[in-house]
Tab-separated table of C-alpha atoms in Angstrom:
chain	number	residue	atom	x	y	z
A	1	UNK	CA	-144.073	-9.375	39.785
A	2	UNK	CA	-145.777	-11.897	42.078
A	3	UNK	CA	-142.920	-11.721	44.545
A	4	UNK	CA	-143.156	-7.925	44.616
A	5	UNK	CA	-146.873	-8.113	45.396
A	6	UNK	CA	-146.223	-10.560	48.229
A	7	UNK	CA	-143.542	-8.264	49.668
A	8	UNK	CA	-145.849	-5.265	49.409
A	9	UNK	CA	-148.668	-7.142	51.146
A	10	UNK	CA	-146.243	-8.102	53.885
A	11	UNK	CA	-145.190	-4.502	54.325
A	12	UNK	CA	-148.860	-3.467	54.565
A	13	UNK	CA	-149.491	-6.083	57.251
A	14	UNK	CA	-146.390	-4.996	59.114
A	15	UNK	CA	-147.554	-1.402	59.056
A	16	UNK	CA	-144.592	-0.196	56.969
A	17	UNK	CA	-146.886	0.900	54.091
A	18	UNK	CA	-150.380	2.097	54.901
A	19	UNK	CA	-153.460	1.014	52.902
A	20	UNK	CA	-154.051	4.585	51.762
A	21	UNK	CA	-150.562	4.884	50.307
A	22	UNK	CA	-150.915	1.519	48.615
A	23	UNK	CA	-154.227	2.622	47.082
A	24	UNK	CA	-152.608	5.762	45.740
A	25	UNK	CA	-149.849	3.642	44.184
A	26	UNK	CA	-152.395	1.439	42.421
A	27	UNK	CA	-154.264	4.475	41.088
A	28	UNK	CA	-151.003	5.998	39.860
A	29	UNK	CA	-150.140	2.812	37.980
A	30	UNK	CA	-153.595	2.743	36.382
A	31	UNK	CA	-153.230	6.364	35.283
A	32	UNK	CA	-149.821	5.626	33.812
A	33	UNK	CA	-151.222	2.640	31.931
A	34	UNK	CA	-154.161	4.582	30.486
A	35	UNK	CA	-151.887	7.456	29.502
A	36	UNK	CA	-150.444	5.262	26.755
A	37	UNK	CA	-153.898	5.088	25.150
A	38	UNK	CA	-154.366	8.859	25.227
A	39	UNK	CA	-153.080	9.509	21.655
A	40	UNK	CA	-155.340	6.814	20.205
A	41	UNK	CA	-158.334	8.043	22.206
A	42	UNK	CA	-157.678	11.591	21.057
A	43	UNK	CA	-157.626	10.533	17.405
A	44	UNK	CA	-160.819	8.501	17.852
A	45	UNK	CA	-162.511	11.473	19.506
A	46	UNK	CA	-161.450	13.884	16.759
A	47	UNK	CA	-162.061	11.747	13.680
A	48	UNK	CA	-164.893	9.463	14.838
A	49	UNK	CA	-166.816	10.615	17.910
A	50	UNK	CA	-166.945	14.309	17.038
A	51	UNK	CA	-168.084	13.813	13.393
A	52	UNK	CA	-170.822	11.393	14.503
A	53	UNK	CA	-172.050	13.789	17.182
A	54	UNK	CA	-171.973	16.693	14.724
A	55	UNK	CA	-174.000	14.731	12.165
A	56	UNK	CA	-176.601	13.943	14.825
A	57	UNK	CA	-176.651	17.623	15.789
A	58	UNK	CA	-177.206	18.701	12.170
A	59	UNK	CA	-180.075	16.223	11.796
A	60	UNK	CA	-182.144	18.539	14.003
A	61	UNK	CA	-181.263	21.649	11.988
A	62	UNK	CA	-182.391	23.230	8.727
A	63	UNK	CA	-179.251	23.964	6.727
A	64	UNK	CA	-177.988	23.858	3.150
A	65	UNK	CA	-174.271	24.449	3.824
A	66	UNK	CA	-174.864	28.222	3.694
A	67	UNK	CA	-175.759	30.551	6.531
A	68	UNK	CA	-176.451	29.449	10.084
A	69	UNK	CA	-178.204	26.167	10.955
A	70	UNK	CA	-181.709	26.665	12.388
A	71	UNK	CA	-183.077	24.217	14.949
A	72	UNK	CA	-186.301	22.552	13.718
A	73	UNK	CA	-186.557	19.542	16.008
A	74	UNK	CA	-187.724	16.292	14.401
A	75	UNK	CA	-188.903	17.879	11.156
A	76	UNK	CA	-186.077	16.339	9.117
A	77	UNK	CA	-186.984	12.870	10.397
A	78	UNK	CA	-190.639	13.549	9.551
A	79	UNK	CA	-189.540	14.502	6.043
A	80	UNK	CA	-187.566	11.346	5.296
A	81	UNK	CA	-190.233	9.001	6.696
A	82	UNK	CA	-193.492	10.684	5.666
A	83	UNK	CA	-192.780	13.293	2.982
A	84	UNK	CA	-189.918	12.095	0.775
A	85	UNK	CA	-190.699	8.608	-0.628
A	86	UNK	CA	-187.188	8.293	-2.047
A	87	UNK	CA	-185.706	7.575	1.391
A	88	UNK	CA	-187.989	4.645	2.137
A	89	UNK	CA	-187.331	3.314	-1.356
A	90	UNK	CA	-183.590	3.649	-0.754
A	91	UNK	CA	-183.966	1.465	2.340
A	92	UNK	CA	-185.588	-1.309	0.315
A	93	UNK	CA	-182.933	-0.924	-2.396
A	94	UNK	CA	-180.147	-1.203	0.165
A	95	UNK	CA	-181.776	-4.218	1.839
A	96	UNK	CA	-182.130	-5.966	-1.538
A	97	UNK	CA	-178.497	-5.271	-2.355
A	98	UNK	CA	-177.346	-6.673	1.008
A	99	UNK	CA	-179.499	-9.795	0.617
A	100	UNK	CA	-178.083	-10.442	-2.852
A	101	UNK	CA	-174.479	-9.355	-2.337
A	102	UNK	CA	-173.486	-10.842	1.027
A	103	UNK	CA	-174.380	-14.518	0.342
A	104	UNK	CA	-172.802	-14.413	-3.117
A	105	UNK	CA	-169.560	-12.905	-1.823
A	106	UNK	CA	-169.266	-15.409	1.013
A	107	UNK	CA	-170.273	-18.424	-1.097
A	108	UNK	CA	-167.991	-17.552	-4.013
A	109	UNK	CA	-165.092	-16.859	-1.642
A	110	UNK	CA	-165.591	-20.238	0.030
A	111	UNK	CA	-165.789	-22.022	-3.326
A	112	UNK	CA	-162.583	-20.420	-4.586
A	113	UNK	CA	-160.791	-21.216	-1.307
A	114	UNK	CA	-161.794	-24.884	-1.568
A	115	UNK	CA	-160.651	-25.058	-5.193
A	116	UNK	CA	-157.136	-23.774	-4.451
A	117	UNK	CA	-156.658	-25.262	-0.979
A	118	UNK	CA	-154.903	-28.462	-2.071
A	119	UNK	CA	-151.532	-28.475	-3.756
A	120	UNK	CA	-151.707	-28.779	-7.559
A	121	UNK	CA	-149.864	-27.515	-10.574
A	122	UNK	CA	-150.720	-23.892	-11.291
A	123	UNK	CA	-152.217	-23.167	-7.867
A	124	UNK	CA	-150.202	-19.952	-7.508
A	125	UNK	CA	-151.514	-18.746	-10.863
A	126	UNK	CA	-155.141	-19.327	-9.884
A	127	UNK	CA	-154.591	-17.679	-6.490
A	128	UNK	CA	-153.311	-14.605	-8.304
A	129	UNK	CA	-156.195	-14.614	-10.802
A	130	UNK	CA	-158.805	-14.932	-8.044
A	131	UNK	CA	-157.225	-12.168	-5.975
A	132	UNK	CA	-156.472	-9.655	-8.751
A	133	UNK	CA	-159.958	-8.059	-8.662
A	134	UNK	CA	-159.299	-7.013	-5.054
A	135	UNK	CA	-156.518	-4.632	-6.117
A	136	UNK	CA	-158.599	-3.051	-8.896
A	137	UNK	CA	-160.512	0.066	-7.917
A	138	UNK	CA	-164.312	0.036	-7.910
A	139	UNK	CA	-164.263	2.874	-10.431
A	140	UNK	CA	-162.193	0.909	-12.942
A	141	UNK	CA	-164.210	-2.258	-12.385
A	142	UNK	CA	-167.509	-0.412	-12.721
A	143	UNK	CA	-166.486	1.343	-15.936
A	144	UNK	CA	-165.254	-1.940	-17.409
A	145	UNK	CA	-168.470	-3.789	-16.592
A	146	UNK	CA	-170.577	-0.905	-17.869
A	147	UNK	CA	-168.699	-0.982	-21.161
A	148	UNK	CA	-168.882	-4.770	-21.535
A	149	UNK	CA	-172.606	-4.984	-20.723
A	150	UNK	CA	-173.790	-1.639	-22.116
A	151	UNK	CA	-177.310	-1.592	-23.571
A	152	UNK	CA	-177.151	1.967	-24.871
A	153	UNK	CA	-176.575	3.312	-28.356
A	154	UNK	CA	-173.282	1.436	-28.535
A	155	UNK	CA	-174.049	-2.053	-27.143
A	156	UNK	CA	-171.371	-3.780	-25.145
A	157	UNK	CA	-169.591	-7.015	-25.931
A	158	UNK	CA	-172.026	-9.420	-24.271
A	159	UNK	CA	-175.296	-7.800	-25.466
A	160	UNK	CA	-173.840	-7.827	-28.995
A	161	UNK	CA	-172.896	-11.498	-28.812
A	162	UNK	CA	-176.331	-12.440	-27.476
A	163	UNK	CA	-178.135	-10.377	-30.101
A	164	UNK	CA	-176.243	-12.275	-32.812
A	165	UNK	CA	-177.889	-15.511	-31.644
A	166	UNK	CA	-181.313	-13.955	-31.188
A	167	UNK	CA	-181.251	-13.279	-27.426
A	168	UNK	CA	-182.152	-9.807	-26.141
A	169	UNK	CA	-180.074	-8.610	-23.214
A	170	UNK	CA	-182.141	-6.857	-20.475
A	171	UNK	CA	-181.966	-3.073	-20.760
A	172	UNK	CA	-180.544	-2.597	-17.283
A	173	UNK	CA	-179.318	0.939	-17.981
A	174	UNK	CA	-182.665	2.469	-18.931
A	175	UNK	CA	-185.769	0.439	-18.039
A	176	UNK	CA	-185.084	-2.770	-16.092
A	177	UNK	CA	-184.356	-1.843	-12.464
A	178	UNK	CA	-183.989	-5.435	-11.203
A	179	UNK	CA	-181.495	-6.225	-13.963
A	180	UNK	CA	-179.561	-3.094	-13.003
A	181	UNK	CA	-179.347	-4.285	-9.401
A	182	UNK	CA	-178.216	-7.733	-10.523
A	183	UNK	CA	-175.486	-6.202	-12.695
A	184	UNK	CA	-174.210	-4.153	-9.757
A	185	UNK	CA	-174.244	-7.255	-7.543
A	186	UNK	CA	-172.302	-9.255	-10.152
A	187	UNK	CA	-169.644	-6.571	-10.437
A	188	UNK	CA	-169.445	-6.121	-6.664
A	189	UNK	CA	-169.154	-9.889	-6.096
A	190	UNK	CA	-166.432	-10.251	-8.720
A	191	UNK	CA	-164.565	-7.357	-7.151
A	192	UNK	CA	-164.916	-8.355	-3.467
A	193	UNK	CA	-165.036	-12.159	-3.319
A	194	UNK	CA	-161.237	-12.365	-3.154
A	195	UNK	CA	-161.306	-11.020	0.406
A	196	UNK	CA	-163.590	-13.854	1.515
A	197	UNK	CA	-161.391	-16.326	-0.343
A	198	UNK	CA	-158.249	-15.246	1.505
A	199	UNK	CA	-159.868	-15.560	4.944
A	200	UNK	CA	-161.471	-18.911	4.129
A	201	UNK	CA	-158.192	-20.201	2.735
A	202	UNK	CA	-156.413	-19.237	5.945
A	203	UNK	CA	-159.144	-20.972	7.950
A	204	UNK	CA	-158.966	-24.168	5.893
A	205	UNK	CA	-155.197	-24.358	6.142
A	206	UNK	CA	-155.335	-23.900	9.923
A	207	UNK	CA	-157.395	-27.094	10.355
A	208	UNK	CA	-155.214	-29.935	11.598
A	209	UNK	CA	-154.829	-32.849	9.124
A	210	UNK	CA	-155.176	-35.202	12.097
A	211	UNK	CA	-158.878	-34.336	12.269
A	212	UNK	CA	-159.401	-35.563	8.709
A	213	UNK	CA	-157.392	-38.734	9.434
A	214	UNK	CA	-159.487	-39.408	12.533
A	215	UNK	CA	-162.681	-38.863	10.551
A	216	UNK	CA	-161.702	-41.601	8.128
A	217	UNK	CA	-161.497	-44.029	11.036
A	218	UNK	CA	-165.000	-42.958	12.097
A	219	UNK	CA	-166.357	-43.663	8.631
A	220	UNK	CA	-166.270	-40.201	7.077
A	221	UNK	CA	-165.052	-41.081	3.620
A	222	UNK	CA	-165.861	-38.640	0.831
A	223	UNK	CA	-164.888	-34.999	0.511
A	224	UNK	CA	-168.427	-33.687	1.057
A	225	UNK	CA	-168.750	-35.459	4.405
A	226	UNK	CA	-165.357	-34.117	5.524
A	227	UNK	CA	-166.383	-30.607	4.592
A	228	UNK	CA	-169.810	-30.894	6.213
A	229	UNK	CA	-168.733	-32.466	9.507
A	230	UNK	CA	-165.236	-30.987	9.976
A	231	UNK	CA	-164.340	-28.038	7.764
A	232	UNK	CA	-167.609	-26.123	7.843
A	233	UNK	CA	-168.121	-26.202	11.650
A	234	UNK	CA	-164.511	-25.117	12.223
A	235	UNK	CA	-164.952	-22.266	9.740
A	236	UNK	CA	-167.836	-20.814	11.763
A	237	UNK	CA	-165.751	-17.937	13.248
A	238	UNK	CA	-164.477	-17.027	9.774
A	239	UNK	CA	-167.982	-17.134	8.346
A	240	UNK	CA	-169.262	-14.921	11.155
A	241	UNK	CA	-166.526	-12.367	10.542
A	242	UNK	CA	-167.184	-12.341	6.802
A	243	UNK	CA	-170.946	-11.978	7.188
A	244	UNK	CA	-170.519	-9.024	9.531
A	245	UNK	CA	-167.851	-7.258	7.473
A	246	UNK	CA	-169.562	-7.912	4.133
A	247	UNK	CA	-172.926	-6.782	5.521
A	248	UNK	CA	-171.474	-3.495	6.760
A	249	UNK	CA	-169.562	-3.059	3.497
A	250	UNK	CA	-172.693	-3.730	1.442
A	251	UNK	CA	-174.689	-1.199	3.452
A	252	UNK	CA	-171.964	1.354	2.757
A	253	UNK	CA	-171.723	0.570	-0.978
A	254	UNK	CA	-171.701	3.736	-3.034
A	255	UNK	CA	-169.155	3.688	-5.851
A	256	UNK	CA	-170.687	0.733	-7.767
A	257	UNK	CA	-174.041	2.526	-7.921
A	258	UNK	CA	-172.480	5.862	-8.850
A	259	UNK	CA	-170.299	4.471	-11.637
A	260	UNK	CA	-172.609	1.873	-13.170
A	261	UNK	CA	-176.158	3.206	-12.758
A	262	UNK	CA	-176.028	6.639	-11.078
A	263	UNK	CA	-178.952	5.498	-8.951
A	264	UNK	CA	-181.177	4.586	-11.918
A	265	UNK	CA	-183.162	3.544	-13.707
A	266	UNK	CA	-186.087	5.221	-11.904
A	267	UNK	CA	-184.165	5.198	-8.584
A	268	UNK	CA	-184.056	1.377	-8.665
A	269	UNK	CA	-180.433	1.452	-7.467
A	270	UNK	CA	-180.562	4.511	-5.207
A	271	UNK	CA	-179.138	3.161	-1.957
A	272	UNK	CA	-179.189	4.980	1.373
A	273	UNK	CA	-175.648	6.239	0.905
A	274	UNK	CA	-176.494	7.405	-2.606
A	275	UNK	CA	-179.590	9.174	-1.251
A	276	UNK	CA	-177.464	10.960	1.363
A	277	UNK	CA	-174.974	11.923	-1.343
A	278	UNK	CA	-177.698	13.391	-3.570
A	279	UNK	CA	-179.409	15.415	-0.831
A	280	UNK	CA	-176.474	16.602	1.277
A	281	UNK	CA	-175.641	19.754	-0.692
A	282	UNK	CA	-179.214	21.106	-0.928
A	283	UNK	CA	-180.869	19.565	2.160
A	284	UNK	CA	-178.075	18.951	4.623
A	285	UNK	CA	-180.403	18.457	7.586
A	286	UNK	CA	-182.412	15.801	5.733
A	287	UNK	CA	-179.224	14.054	4.601
A	288	UNK	CA	-177.771	13.973	8.124
A	289	UNK	CA	-181.067	12.662	9.499
A	290	UNK	CA	-180.883	9.841	6.956
A	291	UNK	CA	-177.260	9.268	7.955
A	292	UNK	CA	-178.230	9.032	11.624
A	293	UNK	CA	-180.932	6.465	10.852
A	294	UNK	CA	-178.433	4.555	8.723
A	295	UNK	CA	-175.927	4.488	11.602
A	296	UNK	CA	-178.524	3.167	14.042
A	297	UNK	CA	-179.649	0.438	11.618
A	298	UNK	CA	-176.080	-0.748	10.997
A	299	UNK	CA	-175.342	-0.847	14.736
A	300	UNK	CA	-178.494	-2.864	15.418
A	301	UNK	CA	-177.805	-5.349	12.624
A	302	UNK	CA	-174.196	-5.790	13.751
A	303	UNK	CA	-175.271	-6.354	17.371
A	304	UNK	CA	-177.853	-8.943	16.296
A	305	UNK	CA	-175.326	-10.752	14.092
A	306	UNK	CA	-172.765	-10.878	16.899
A	307	UNK	CA	-175.327	-12.164	19.407
A	308	UNK	CA	-176.638	-14.875	17.089
A	309	UNK	CA	-173.158	-15.982	16.013
A	310	UNK	CA	-171.926	-16.264	19.596
A	311	UNK	CA	-174.920	-18.405	20.527
A	312	UNK	CA	-174.335	-20.647	17.530
A	313	UNK	CA	-170.638	-21.031	18.321
A	314	UNK	CA	-171.484	-22.031	21.905
A	315	UNK	CA	-173.421	-25.018	20.569
A	316	UNK	CA	-170.688	-26.208	18.243
């Protein structure tokens, strides 16, 4: 390739190939290269760009899935911010869920990865046990947790056991909104922590043993010091990836709320996605306006996380 470029430059200098013809050749090669991305770009435009643009378009319309949309400007945005208090409450519910769910998923995944990193008898069994929840659907997991922790007419296993020793389990299904959120977070963490475990395990196993041997020479003796000074700094890229992916996933959480609480009690677990789901059929314009705001918030949070993580990694 380099030899061909040198020959072509020599031909240009000798006047055999003019600069204009050479420029056309470069443009042709660029067009040929970009043509290979055309199918992927077409799919992205059809299934990603167009739906997003159409949602933004509908956010300025009054529509209920019947008839013709009517342009009403910013009225839908005025409704979700100043008329309908449920939307603002759904923002706080979603923020609370993210604050509770993301750290627990990342921390539990890291703990499980550390526990099964070293070779020991039965490690394969524990790897399987820790990862099994990942292959279970959110619907099945939610129904199982709801049955085990039910506080309704037929109490679940754990409320029954606690009542036998004189402890009252919080009525998270009917009155206690905070307990309902905690139950959803527990189920979601149990279901999703295996993903963090797999990535952390891959990161731990990619660290060279020579670094740990060198640390012993420098006086780093116990396991905590090795983790603090070697493992944790080298896991920074993995942690950044997990925080970003888990944050986006937590913002998009819908099935756990639908299956376990249906947004209750008293809208204490009505997330933004659940709010959009409830209002889309009857107030499509309001729902799409909420979806547009949700998209902007997620993009901003992701951009901030990427910027902060890159600055932190530059100092490591």
